[in-house]
Amino acid sequence: MTTLRKFSLASLSLALILGNTAGAQGTVKVGILHSLTGTMAISEITVANAAQLAVDEINAKGGVLGRKIVVVKEDGASDWPTFTTKAEKLLTQDRVAAVFGGWTSASRKAMLPVFEKNKGLLFYPVQFEGNECSPNIIYTGAQPNQQALPALEWALSQGYQNIFLLGSDYVYPRTANLILKKHITDRGAKVAGEEYVALGGTEFSSVINKIKAARPQVIINTLNGDSNVSFFKQYQAAGYSAATLPVISFSIAEQEAQAIGPALLTGQYATWNYFQSLPNAANKRFVAAYQKKYGKNAAITDPMAHAYMDVYLWKAAVEKAKSFDPAAVRKAIVGISMDSPLGKITVAPNGSLTQTVYTGQSGAGGQFKVIGQSKGVVAPQPYDKLAFPGKTCP
Amino acid sequence: MDPVFLFGQLFTGLSVASILLLAALGLALSFGLMRVINMAHGEFLMVGGYLTYLASQWLGPDFLWLAFPLAFLGSALLGALLEVTVIRRLYGRPLDTLLATFGVSLILQQAARQLFGSTGVPVTAPGWLAGAFVVHGGALDGLTFPHVRLFVIGLSLLVLGGMWWLLNRSRFGMHVRAVNQNREVASALGVNTRRLDLLVFALGSGVAGVAGVGLALLAPVNPTVGAAYIVNAFLVVVVGGVGSVLGGAVAAVGLGFVTALTEGFTSVSLAQAILLVLVVAFLQWKPRGLFPTRSRALEET
Amino acid sequence: MSRGGAAALALVAVGLVLAPFFLGAYPLALLGRVLALSIASIGVCVIWGRTGILSLGQGLFFGLGGYALAMHLKLAATPRGELPDFMVYNGVEALPWFWKPFASAPFALGMVLVLPALAAGLVGWLMFRRRITGVYVSIITQALVLAFVTWLGGSQGLTSGTNGITDFQTFLGINLRGEAFPRGLYWATLLVLGLALAGTAWVLRTPFGSLLTAVRDNENRTRFLGYNPAAFKIAAFVLGGVLAGVSGALYTLHLGTISPAMIGVAFGIELVVWVALGGRASLWGAVGGLVLGQLAKDRISSAAPDAWLYLMGALFVLVVLVMPQGVAGLLTRRRAAPVRSSAGIKEVGNVASGD
């Protein structure tokens, strides 16, 4: 304890000293705001690492517009109001040029007013429910039509007509399933049932019993975080496997697969814009660089790849605008296109990405094998036409 | 109503009850007998889970025979350490033990995060626990009893029986009951109360560790897993009647069935809210739980 | 209060009033937010420090106050004839009945006081009438706040679920994103805090206040003297609940959002610990402990997030072990008669039931 406290005091004073010199000339500050502690730390620490890696790479090559990037790292602590206050600190006290951060929709919603009020720029790397297009946020994760709907298409193409929707009880699963239900009935297929479990819930006995009674052919799973571990353990204990009742998941990537235990997941499906196993050259470089820095067995996920790329997107936009001003960068970023670890991407006028969608099947070691992909890139649609007719981004 | 679904939910109730009971039995000792509100109890479950993970890393698929003693001893030692450093100074101040042990739970969670990473660690049940008994034919065709759930139910019965025997049939249990009824007199009659406090607290922690092994087979093993069980475990103890192991068991079964039935007919997240409100309503009726401990000390003031 | 203490207090008060003139935007926002939160800690001081009830469920009342205001702010930010955005996304087609009256600002402001008061009155009546005491109260209040948070999270069409209610524009015609708003809100908060402190200090000095202490120190003796302890406990609980509700409403204005994450079990326990650190039986201790604790949290958790959790955990333990009456207790130890180590706690054995 005492050495620990000494260490923390030392690092505290060090951080204070560093904090004072960070405004030196020839540098530009950016914020990285993720949950480094608390329940979301599981997912967000590695996303923060990926953004940091991109910053380090850019600094090693001379920075942006001749300026070195200085990162101000803040902890959202898995607590949405903390995201609000830390975002406020980054924008009003540190005066960062851009912030990379957020995972849950709740944290994004909590930050949005702060970014709009202070005219900042947030890069948000995670798939989400759409229905939002703030001029101060660049949404690089999948919109519903870039993950949920392609997953449904894939399920229908496999002949699955009776679909069970299972999710954590919060806005993303509820909205994604609202959209999915419209499309499932529109396509003449059937919703076998719909269940939600509180975030972090660990007991799935009743849910599995309901699934059993509903006899679906496939489950579309929007459970978040650790609930997946309990679900798959109890699903397997009830005698199910990928062969008898396949599950398509939207929040299970390579890292979550490791935590669940790859044996439990074998043969199950996931839909993302990125898998670690993608063979393109940019991805091979990214995976090698990340594993060199953070451990050779580190798993790489879709949100990490998005976060890594976000920093490069920001750099490209700054160079195009020849300015760090968030408004100028926001204007310049539209139309920027690059070969990223995700393949070729382009920023659409609504601030989201035009990107490819892949379906993967889980194999040994928690890796996914790509077994299907969209025909070319998919343009982002923040508002689903069937579920929310007449709504568009300005 | 589909009979398979109904019986499935009844089995769910039993299974949920067994998990609640495992999580609550250790508390019945520390809270029920010693009036220590151990908010770090959930973290002892967590320690049991991580030790199970370590056992599975060392031994491969057949790790359970090592996991149980390892989890029991590991958690008990940690409990003893906590008793000596913190709890001992706080006897008679239950509200203060609540605050102090909440601090301890923060420390243990963060330690787990730094030792094992914030990502959970995988524990896969051994092969012989992977299957399920399935009813074939008849009205209940398709009803399933997963082995691992039966195993956890058996485990909770075993721990319950063991604890009942220890408290009601052994010399140690006699001392515990004596101290619980009147500390001064027991002490005057030669019971080493200080050593007994230490043993009871360590035993409660060790039981939590054993519960952690059972939970690891069904739920994730990560730094926050303990927090998921702690409130419900306290409710079991309160509803059952503080100090009554049997009451805890009845309460766990009751809460398990209420959970399963509300989950079966409403939604899973609504069920938790309904359960909590029902418990508060129940305490209106029986403020001291199902089996209140009656002793002179309790009625004194 | 000694002469030195009064002088120090006056100095702090003047400093706080003038703070907007020398603090930057972020420190000012932080200070204002923490001051808003400290109103809830006054409530904790009343019910725990003075009456001996350890409620871990203050988040319930804090949340009711916050949500009452947030519902109005959300309706004010929604164009006429439309539904709040989150309702649209959840397939809700008409404004739920209990939302409708919140379109009126006076009604919402009234509810900031009335809802927590009613809830605290009901919960208090249910518990204290049945002589539920001590740790049972802690566990029940904790369970209630968990039930509330679970319900909020599960009723997305009605409450916006875990996202919480966010994206406010105006309040009483004032632009919440305007340049002048932060300073105005800061002074308003300071004013409310001052009123709450003065009002509570006055209440505690009346015979009613003395009776609360009597209930804390020996509930049965108070009963034998002909008073009904339940009535006093319920009254104290309502006062604590209303203070938490006001705090929640102000905090919602400061943060521009309210969500279940802000009011959960951890919130209740943390609130209690900062009060314990400052001194649970002293109003100044409760407010000071919360303010300094939260400021330290903001600084240290930024610099060393991992170390912070160890530090906070260790602090919880140390406060209880080393200074059960908090910093205020240490400062006044010389003058005051020895205070019991912990409010409302008796010997082992009769603690859990207490009656």
CSV table of N, CA, C and O in Angstrom, one decimal, chain A residues 190-283:
chain,number,residue,atom,x,y,z
A,190,LYS,N,-40.3,-13.8,-39.5
A,190,LYS,CA,-41.1,-13.8,-38.3
A,190,LYS,C,-40.2,-13.4,-37.1
A,190,LYS,O,-39.1,-14.0,-37.0
A,191,VAL,N,-40.7,-12.6,-36.2
A,191,VAL,CA,-40.0,-12.4,-34.9
A,191,VAL,C,-40.5,-13.4,-33.9
A,191,VAL,O,-41.7,-13.4,-33.5
A,192,ALA,N,-39.6,-14.3,-33.5
A,192,ALA,CA,-40.0,-15.4,-32.6
A,192,ALA,C,-40.2,-14.8,-31.2
A,192,ALA,O,-41.1,-15.3,-30.4
A,193,GLY,N,-39.5,-13.8,-30.8
A,193,GLY,CA,-39.6,-13.3,-29.5
A,193,GLY,C,-38.6,-12.2,-29.3
A,193,GLY,O,-37.7,-12.0,-30.1
A,194,GLU,N,-38.7,-11.4,-28.2
A,194,GLU,CA,-37.8,-10.3,-28.0
A,194,GLU,C,-37.6,-10.2,-26.5
A,194,GLU,O,-38.6,-10.2,-25.7
A,195,GLU,N,-36.4,-10.2,-26.0
A,195,GLU,CA,-36.1,-10.1,-24.5
A,195,GLU,C,-35.0,-9.2,-24.3
A,195,GLU,O,-34.0,-9.1,-25.0
A,196,TYR,N,-35.1,-8.5,-23.1
A,196,TYR,CA,-34.0,-7.6,-22.7
A,196,TYR,C,-33.6,-7.9,-21.3
A,196,TYR,O,-34.5,-8.2,-20.4
A,197,VAL,N,-32.3,-7.8,-21.0
A,197,VAL,CA,-31.8,-8.1,-19.7
A,197,VAL,C,-31.1,-6.8,-19.3
A,197,VAL,O,-30.4,-6.2,-20.1
A,198,ALA,N,-31.2,-6.4,-18.0
A,198,ALA,CA,-30.5,-5.2,-17.5
A,198,ALA,C,-29.0,-5.3,-17.8
A,198,ALA,O,-28.4,-6.4,-17.8
A,199,LEU,N,-28.4,-4.1,-18.1
A,199,LEU,CA,-27.0,-4.1,-18.3
A,199,LEU,C,-26.2,-4.8,-17.2
A,199,LEU,O,-26.5,-4.6,-16.1
A,200,GLY,N,-25.3,-5.7,-17.6
A,200,GLY,CA,-24.6,-6.4,-16.6
A,200,GLY,C,-25.3,-7.6,-16.0
A,200,GLY,O,-24.8,-8.3,-15.1
A,201,GLY,N,-26.5,-7.9,-16.4
A,201,GLY,CA,-27.3,-9.0,-15.9
A,201,GLY,C,-26.5,-10.3,-16.1
A,201,GLY,O,-25.8,-10.5,-17.1
A,202,THR,N,-26.7,-11.3,-15.2
A,202,THR,CA,-25.9,-12.5,-15.3
A,202,THR,C,-26.8,-13.7,-15.2
A,202,THR,O,-26.3,-14.8,-15.3
A,203,GLU,N,-28.1,-13.6,-15.1
A,203,GLU,CA,-29.0,-14.8,-15.0
A,203,GLU,C,-29.9,-14.9,-16.3
A,203,GLU,O,-30.7,-14.0,-16.5
A,204,PHE,N,-29.7,-16.0,-17.0
A,204,PHE,CA,-30.4,-16.1,-18.3
A,204,PHE,C,-31.3,-17.3,-18.3
A,204,PHE,O,-31.8,-17.7,-19.4
A,205,SER,N,-31.5,-17.9,-17.2
A,205,SER,CA,-32.3,-19.1,-17.2
A,205,SER,C,-33.7,-18.9,-17.8
A,205,SER,O,-34.2,-19.6,-18.6
A,206,SER,N,-34.4,-17.8,-17.3
A,206,SER,CA,-35.7,-17.5,-17.8
A,206,SER,C,-35.7,-17.2,-19.3
A,206,SER,O,-36.5,-17.6,-20.1
A,207,VAL,N,-34.7,-16.4,-19.7
A,207,VAL,CA,-34.6,-16.0,-21.1
A,207,VAL,C,-34.4,-17.3,-22.0
A,207,VAL,O,-35.1,-17.5,-23.0
A,208,ILE,N,-33.6,-18.2,-21.5
A,208,ILE,CA,-33.3,-19.4,-22.3
A,208,ILE,C,-34.6,-20.3,-22.4
A,208,ILE,O,-34.9,-20.8,-23.4
A,209,ASN,N,-35.3,-20.3,-21.3
A,209,ASN,CA,-36.6,-21.0,-21.3
A,209,ASN,C,-37.6,-20.4,-22.3
A,209,ASN,O,-38.3,-21.1,-23.0
A,210,LYS,N,-37.6,-19.0,-22.3
A,210,LYS,CA,-38.5,-18.4,-23.3
A,210,LYS,C,-38.0,-18.7,-24.7
A,210,LYS,O,-38.9,-18.9,-25.6
A,211,ILE,N,-36.7,-18.7,-24.9
A,211,ILE,CA,-36.2,-19.0,-26.3
A,211,ILE,C,-36.6,-20.4,-26.6
A,211,ILE,O,-37.1,-20.7,-27.8
A,212,LYS,N,-36.5,-21.3,-25.7
A,212,LYS,CA,-36.9,-22.7,-25.9
A,212,LYS,C,-38.3,-22.8,-26.3
A,212,LYS,O,-38.7,-23.5,-27.3
A,213,ALA,N,-39.2,-22.1,-25.6
A,213,ALA,CA,-40.6,-22.1,-26.0
A,213,ALA,C,-40.9,-21.5,-27.3
A,213,ALA,O,-41.9,-21.9,-28.0
A,214,ALA,N,-40.1,-20.5,-27.7
A,214,ALA,CA,-40.4,-19.8,-29.0
A,214,ALA,C,-39.8,-20.6,-30.2
A,214,ALA,O,-40.2,-20.2,-31.3
A,215,ARG,N,-38.9,-21.5,-30.0
A,215,ARG,CA,-38.3,-22.3,-31.1
A,215,ARG,C,-37.8,-21.5,-32.3
A,215,ARG,O,-38.3,-21.7,-33.4
A,216,PRO,N,-36.9,-20.5,-32.1
A,216,PRO,CA,-36.4,-19.7,-33.2
A,216,PRO,C,-35.4,-20.5,-34.0
A,216,PRO,O,-34.9,-21.5,-33.5
A,217,GLN,N,-35.1,-20.0,-35.2
A,217,GLN,CA,-34.0,-20.6,-36.0
A,217,GLN,C,-32.7,-19.9,-35.7
A,217,GLN,O,-31.6,-20.5,-36.0
A,218,VAL,N,-32.7,-18.7,-35.3
A,218,VAL,CA,-31.5,-17.9,-35.1
A,218,VAL,C,-31.8,-16.8,-34.1
A,218,VAL,O,-32.9,-16.4,-33.9
A,219,ILE,N,-30.7,-16.4,-33.3
A,219,ILE,CA,-30.8,-15.4,-32.3
A,219,ILE,C,-30.0,-14.2,-32.8
A,219,ILE,O,-28.8,-14.4,-33.2
A,220,ILE,N,-30.6,-13.0,-32.8
A,220,ILE,CA,-29.8,-11.8,-33.1
A,220,ILE,C,-29.5,-11.2,-31.7
A,220,ILE,O,-30.4,-10.8,-31.0
A,221,ASN,N,-28.2,-11.1,-31.4
A,221,ASN,CA,-27.8,-10.8,-30.0
A,221,ASN,C,-27.2,-9.4,-29.9
A,221,ASN,O,-26.2,-9.1,-30.5
A,222,THR,N,-27.9,-8.5,-29.2
A,222,THR,CA,-27.3,-7.2,-28.9
A,222,THR,C,-27.0,-7.0,-27.4
A,222,THR,O,-27.0,-5.9,-26.9
A,223,LEU,N,-26.7,-8.1,-26.7
A,223,LEU,CA,-26.2,-8.0,-25.4
A,223,LEU,C,-24.9,-7.3,-25.3
A,223,LEU,O,-24.1,-7.4,-26.3
A,224,ASN,N,-24.6,-6.6,-24.3
A,224,ASN,CA,-23.4,-5.8,-24.2
A,224,ASN,C,-22.5,-6.4,-23.0
A,224,ASN,O,-23.0,-6.8,-22.0
A,225,GLY,N,-21.2,-6.4,-23.3
A,225,GLY,CA,-20.3,-6.6,-22.2
A,225,GLY,C,-20.4,-8.0,-21.6
A,225,GLY,O,-20.6,-9.0,-22.3
A,226,ASP,N,-20.3,-8.1,-20.2
A,226,ASP,CA,-20.2,-9.3,-19.5
A,226,ASP,C,-21.4,-10.2,-19.6
A,226,ASP,O,-21.3,-11.4,-19.3
A,227,SER,N,-22.6,-9.6,-19.9
A,227,SER,CA,-23.8,-10.4,-19.9
A,227,SER,C,-23.6,-11.5,-21.0
A,227,SER,O,-24.2,-12.6,-20.8
A,228,ASN,N,-22.8,-11.2,-22.0
A,228,ASN,CA,-22.5,-12.2,-23.0
A,228,ASN,C,-21.9,-13.5,-22.4
A,228,ASN,O,-22.2,-14.6,-22.9
A,229,VAL,N,-21.0,-13.3,-21.5
A,229,VAL,CA,-20.3,-14.4,-20.9
A,229,VAL,C,-21.3,-15.3,-20.2
A,229,VAL,O,-21.4,-16.6,-20.5
A,230,SER,N,-22.2,-14.7,-19.4
A,230,SER,CA,-23.2,-15.5,-18.7
A,230,SER,C,-24.1,-16.2,-19.7
A,230,SER,O,-24.5,-17.4,-19.6
A,231,PHE,N,-24.6,-15.4,-20.7
A,231,PHE,CA,-25.5,-15.9,-21.7
A,231,PHE,C,-24.9,-17.2,-22.4
A,231,PHE,O,-25.6,-18.2,-22.5
A,232,PHE,N,-23.7,-17.0,-22.9
A,232,PHE,CA,-23.2,-18.2,-23.7
A,232,PHE,C,-22.9,-19.4,-22.8
A,232,PHE,O,-23.1,-20.5,-23.2
A,233,LYS,N,-22.5,-19.2,-21.5
A,233,LYS,CA,-22.3,-20.3,-20.6
A,233,LYS,C,-23.6,-21.0,-20.4
A,233,LYS,O,-23.7,-22.3,-20.5
A,234,GLN,N,-24.7,-20.3,-20.2
A,234,GLN,CA,-26.0,-20.9,-19.8
A,234,GLN,C,-26.7,-21.4,-21.1
A,234,GLN,O,-27.4,-22.4,-21.0
A,235,TYR,N,-26.4,-20.8,-22.2
A,235,TYR,CA,-26.9,-21.3,-23.5
A,235,TYR,C,-26.3,-22.6,-23.8
A,235,TYR,O,-27.0,-23.6,-24.2
A,236,GLN,N,-25.0,-22.8,-23.6
A,236,GLN,CA,-24.4,-24.0,-23.9
A,236,GLN,C,-24.9,-25.1,-22.9
A,236,GLN,O,-25.1,-26.2,-23.2
A,237,ALA,N,-25.0,-24.7,-21.6
A,237,ALA,CA,-25.4,-25.6,-20.6
A,237,ALA,C,-26.8,-26.2,-20.9
A,237,ALA,O,-27.2,-27.3,-20.5
A,238,ALA,N,-27.6,-25.4,-21.6
A,238,ALA,CA,-29.0,-25.8,-21.9
A,238,ALA,C,-29.0,-26.7,-23.1
A,238,ALA,O,-30.1,-27.1,-23.6
A,239,GLY,N,-27.8,-27.0,-23.6
A,239,GLY,CA,-27.7,-27.9,-24.7
A,239,GLY,C,-27.7,-27.3,-26.1
A,239,GLY,O,-27.8,-28.0,-27.1
A,240,TYR,N,-27.6,-26.0,-26.2
A,240,TYR,CA,-27.5,-25.4,-27.5
A,240,TYR,C,-26.1,-25.3,-28.0
A,240,TYR,O,-25.1,-25.2,-27.3
A,241,SER,N,-25.9,-25.2,-29.3
A,241,SER,CA,-24.6,-24.9,-29.9
A,241,SER,C,-24.9,-24.2,-31.3
A,241,SER,O,-26.0,-24.0,-31.7
A,242,ALA,N,-23.8,-23.7,-31.9
A,242,ALA,CA,-23.9,-23.0,-33.1
A,242,ALA,C,-24.6,-23.8,-34.2
A,242,ALA,O,-25.3,-23.3,-35.1
A,243,ALA,N,-24.5,-25.2,-34.1
A,243,ALA,CA,-25.1,-26.0,-35.1
A,243,ALA,C,-26.7,-26.0,-34.9
A,243,ALA,O,-27.4,-26.1,-35.9
A,244,THR,N,-27.1,-26.0,-33.6
A,244,THR,CA,-28.6,-26.2,-33.4
A,244,THR,C,-29.3,-24.8,-33.4
A,244,THR,O,-30.4,-24.7,-33.8
A,245,LEU,N,-28.6,-23.8,-32.9
A,245,LEU,CA,-29.3,-22.5,-32.8
A,245,LEU,C,-28.2,-21.4,-32.9
A,245,LEU,O,-27.6,-21.0,-31.9
A,246,PRO,N,-27.9,-21.0,-34.1
A,246,PRO,CA,-26.8,-20.0,-34.3
A,246,PRO,C,-27.2,-18.6,-33.7
A,246,PRO,O,-28.3,-18.3,-33.6
A,247,VAL,N,-26.1,-17.9,-33.2
A,247,VAL,CA,-26.3,-16.6,-32.6
A,247,VAL,C,-25.5,-15.6,-33.5
A,247,VAL,O,-24.3,-15.8,-33.7
A,248,ILE,N,-26.1,-14.5,-33.9
A,248,ILE,CA,-25.4,-13.4,-34.6
A,248,ILE,C,-25.2,-12.3,-33.6
A,248,ILE,O,-26.3,-11.8,-33.1
A,249,SER,N,-24.0,-11.9,-33.2
A,249,SER,CA,-23.8,-10.9,-32.2
A,249,SER,C,-23.3,-9.6,-32.8
A,249,SER,O,-22.5,-9.6,-33.8
A,250,PHE,N,-23.7,-8.5,-32.2
A,250,PHE,CA,-23.2,-7.2,-32.7
A,250,PHE,C,-22.2,-6.5,-31.7
A,250,PHE,O,-21.7,-5.5,-32.0
A,251,SER,N,-22.1,-7.1,-30.5
A,251,SER,CA,-21.1,-6.5,-29.6
A,251,SER,C,-20.0,-7.5,-29.2
A,251,SER,O,-19.4,-7.3,-28.1
A,252,ILE,N,-19.9,-8.5,-29.9
A,252,ILE,CA,-18.8,-9.5,-29.6
A,252,ILE,C,-17.7,-9.4,-30.6
A,252,ILE,O,-18.0,-9.8,-31.8
A,253,ALA,N,-16.6,-8.9,-30.3
A,253,ALA,CA,-15.4,-8.8,-31.2
A,253,ALA,C,-14.4,-9.7,-30.6
A,253,ALA,O,-14.6,-10.5,-29.7
A,254,GLU,N,-13.2,-9.7,-31.2
A,254,GLU,CA,-12.1,-10.6,-30.8
A,254,GLU,C,-11.8,-10.6,-29.3
A,254,GLU,O,-11.6,-11.6,-28.7
A,255,GLN,N,-11.8,-9.3,-28.7
A,255,GLN,CA,-11.5,-9.2,-27.3
A,255,GLN,C,-12.5,-9.9,-26.4
A,255,GLN,O,-12.2,-10.6,-25.5
A,256,GLU,N,-13.8,-9.6,-26.7
A,256,GLU,CA,-14.9,-10.2,-25.9
A,256,GLU,C,-14.9,-11.7,-26.1
A,256,GLU,O,-15.1,-12.5,-25.2
A,257,ALA,N,-14.5,-12.2,-27.3
A,257,ALA,CA,-14.4,-13.6,-27.6
A,257,ALA,C,-13.4,-14.3,-26.6
A,257,ALA,O,-13.6,-15.3,-26.1
A,258,GLN,N,-12.3,-13.6,-26.4
A,258,GLN,CA,-11.3,-14.1,-25.5
A,258,GLN,C,-11.8,-14.2,-24.1
A,258,GLN,O,-11.6,-15.2,-23.4
A,259,ALA,N,-12.6,-13.2,-23.7
A,259,ALA,CA,-13.1,-13.2,-22.3
A,259,ALA,C,-14.2,-14.2,-22.1
A,259,ALA,O,-14.3,-14.8,-21.0
A,260,ILE,N,-15.0,-14.5,-23.1
A,260,ILE,CA,-16.1,-15.5,-23.0
A,260,ILE,C,-15.5,-16.8,-23.0
A,260,ILE,O,-16.0,-17.8,-22.4
A,261,GLY,N,-14.3,-17.0,-23.6
A,261,GLY,CA,-13.7,-18.3,-23.8
A,261,GLY,C,-14.1,-18.8,-25.2
A,261,GLY,O,-15.2,-19.1,-25.5
A,262,PRO,N,-13.1,-18.8,-26.1
A,262,PRO,CA,-13.3,-19.2,-27.5
A,262,PRO,C,-14.1,-20.5,-27.7
A,262,PRO,O,-14.9,-20.6,-28.6
A,263,ALA,N,-13.9,-21.4,-26.7
A,263,ALA,CA,-14.6,-22.7,-26.9
A,263,ALA,C,-16.1,-22.6,-26.9
A,263,ALA,O,-16.8,-23.2,-27.6
A,264,LEU,N,-16.6,-21.6,-26.1
A,264,LEU,CA,-18.0,-21.4,-26.0
A,264,LEU,C,-18.6,-20.8,-27.2
A,264,LEU,O,-19.8,-20.9,-27.5
A,265,LEU,N,-17.7,-20.1,-27.9
A,265,LEU,CA,-18.2,-19.3,-29.1
A,265,LEU,C,-18.1,-19.9,-30.4
A,265,LEU,O,-18.5,-19.4,-31.4
A,266,THR,N,-17.4,-21.1,-30.4
A,266,THR,CA,-17.0,-21.7,-31.7
A,266,THR,C,-18.2,-21.8,-32.7
A,266,THR,O,-19.2,-22.3,-32.3
A,267,GLY,N,-18.0,-21.3,-33.8
A,267,GLY,CA,-19.0,-21.4,-34.9
A,267,GLY,C,-20.1,-20.3,-34.9
A,267,GLY,O,-20.9,-20.2,-35.8
A,268,GLN,N,-20.0,-19.4,-33.8
A,268,GLN,CA,-21.0,-18.4,-33.8
A,268,GLN,C,-20.6,-17.2,-34.7
A,268,GLN,O,-19.5,-17.1,-35.1
A,269,TYR,N,-21.6,-16.3,-35.0
A,269,TYR,CA,-21.4,-15.3,-36.0
A,269,TYR,C,-21.3,-13.9,-35.4
A,269,TYR,O,-21.9,-13.6,-34.3
A,270,ALA,N,-20.6,-13.0,-36.1
A,270,ALA,CA,-20.6,-11.6,-35.7
A,270,ALA,C,-20.6,-10.7,-36.9
A,270,ALA,O,-20.0,-11.2,-38.0
A,271,THR,N,-21.1,-9.5,-36.9
A,271,THR,CA,-21.1,-8.6,-38.0
A,271,THR,C,-20.4,-7.4,-37.6
A,271,THR,O,-20.7,-6.8,-36.5
A,272,TRP,N,-19.4,-6.9,-38.3
A,272,TRP,CA,-18.7,-5.7,-38.0
A,272,TRP,C,-18.1,-5.1,-39.3
A,272,TRP,O,-18.3,-5.7,-40.4
A,273,ASN,N,-17.5,-3.9,-39.2
A,273,ASN,CA,-16.8,-3.3,-40.3
A,273,ASN,C,-15.4,-3.7,-40.3
A,273,ASN,O,-14.6,-3.3,-41.2
A,274,TYR,N,-15.0,-4.5,-39.4
A,274,TYR,CA,-13.5,-4.8,-39.3
A,274,TYR,C,-13.4,-6.1,-38.5
A,274,TYR,O,-14.1,-6.4,-37.5
A,275,PHE,N,-12.5,-7.0,-38.9
A,275,PHE,CA,-12.0,-8.1,-38.1
A,275,PHE,C,-10.5,-8.1,-38.1
A,275,PHE,O,-9.9,-7.7,-39.1
A,276,GLN,N,-10.0,-8.6,-37.0
A,276,GLN,CA,-8.5,-8.6,-36.9
A,276,GLN,C,-7.9,-9.4,-38.1
A,276,GLN,O,-6.8,-9.2,-38.5
A,277,SER,N,-8.7,-10.4,-38.6
A,277,SER,CA,-8.1,-11.3,-39.6
A,277,SER,C,-8.1,-10.7,-41.0
A,277,SER,O,-7.7,-11.3,-42.0
A,278,LEU,N,-8.6,-9.4,-41.2
A,278,LEU,CA,-8.7,-8.9,-42.5
A,278,LEU,C,-7.3,-8.8,-43.1
A,278,LEU,O,-6.3,-8.4,-42.5
A,279,PRO,N,-7.1,-9.2,-44.4
A,279,PRO,CA,-5.8,-9.4,-45.0
A,279,PRO,C,-5.2,-8.2,-45.6
A,279,PRO,O,-4.0,-8.3,-46.1
A,280,ASN,N,-5.8,-7.0,-45.5
A,280,ASN,CA,-5.2,-5.9,-46.3
A,280,ASN,C,-3.9,-5.4,-45.6
A,280,ASN,O,-3.7,-5.6,-44.4
A,281,ALA,N,-3.1,-4.7,-46.4
A,281,ALA,CA,-1.8,-4.3,-45.9
A,281,ALA,C,-1.8,-3.4,-44.7
A,281,ALA,O,-1.1,-3.5,-43.8
A,282,ALA,N,-2.8,-2.4,-44.8
A,282,ALA,CA,-2.9,-1.4,-43.7
A,282,ALA,C,-3.2,-2.1,-42.4
A,282,ALA,O,-2.7,-1.7,-41.3
A,283,ASN,N,-4.0,-3.1,-42.5
A,283,ASN,CA,-4.4,-3.8,-41.3
A,283,ASN,C,-3.2,-4.6,-40.7
A,283,ASN,O,-3.0,-4.7,-39.5
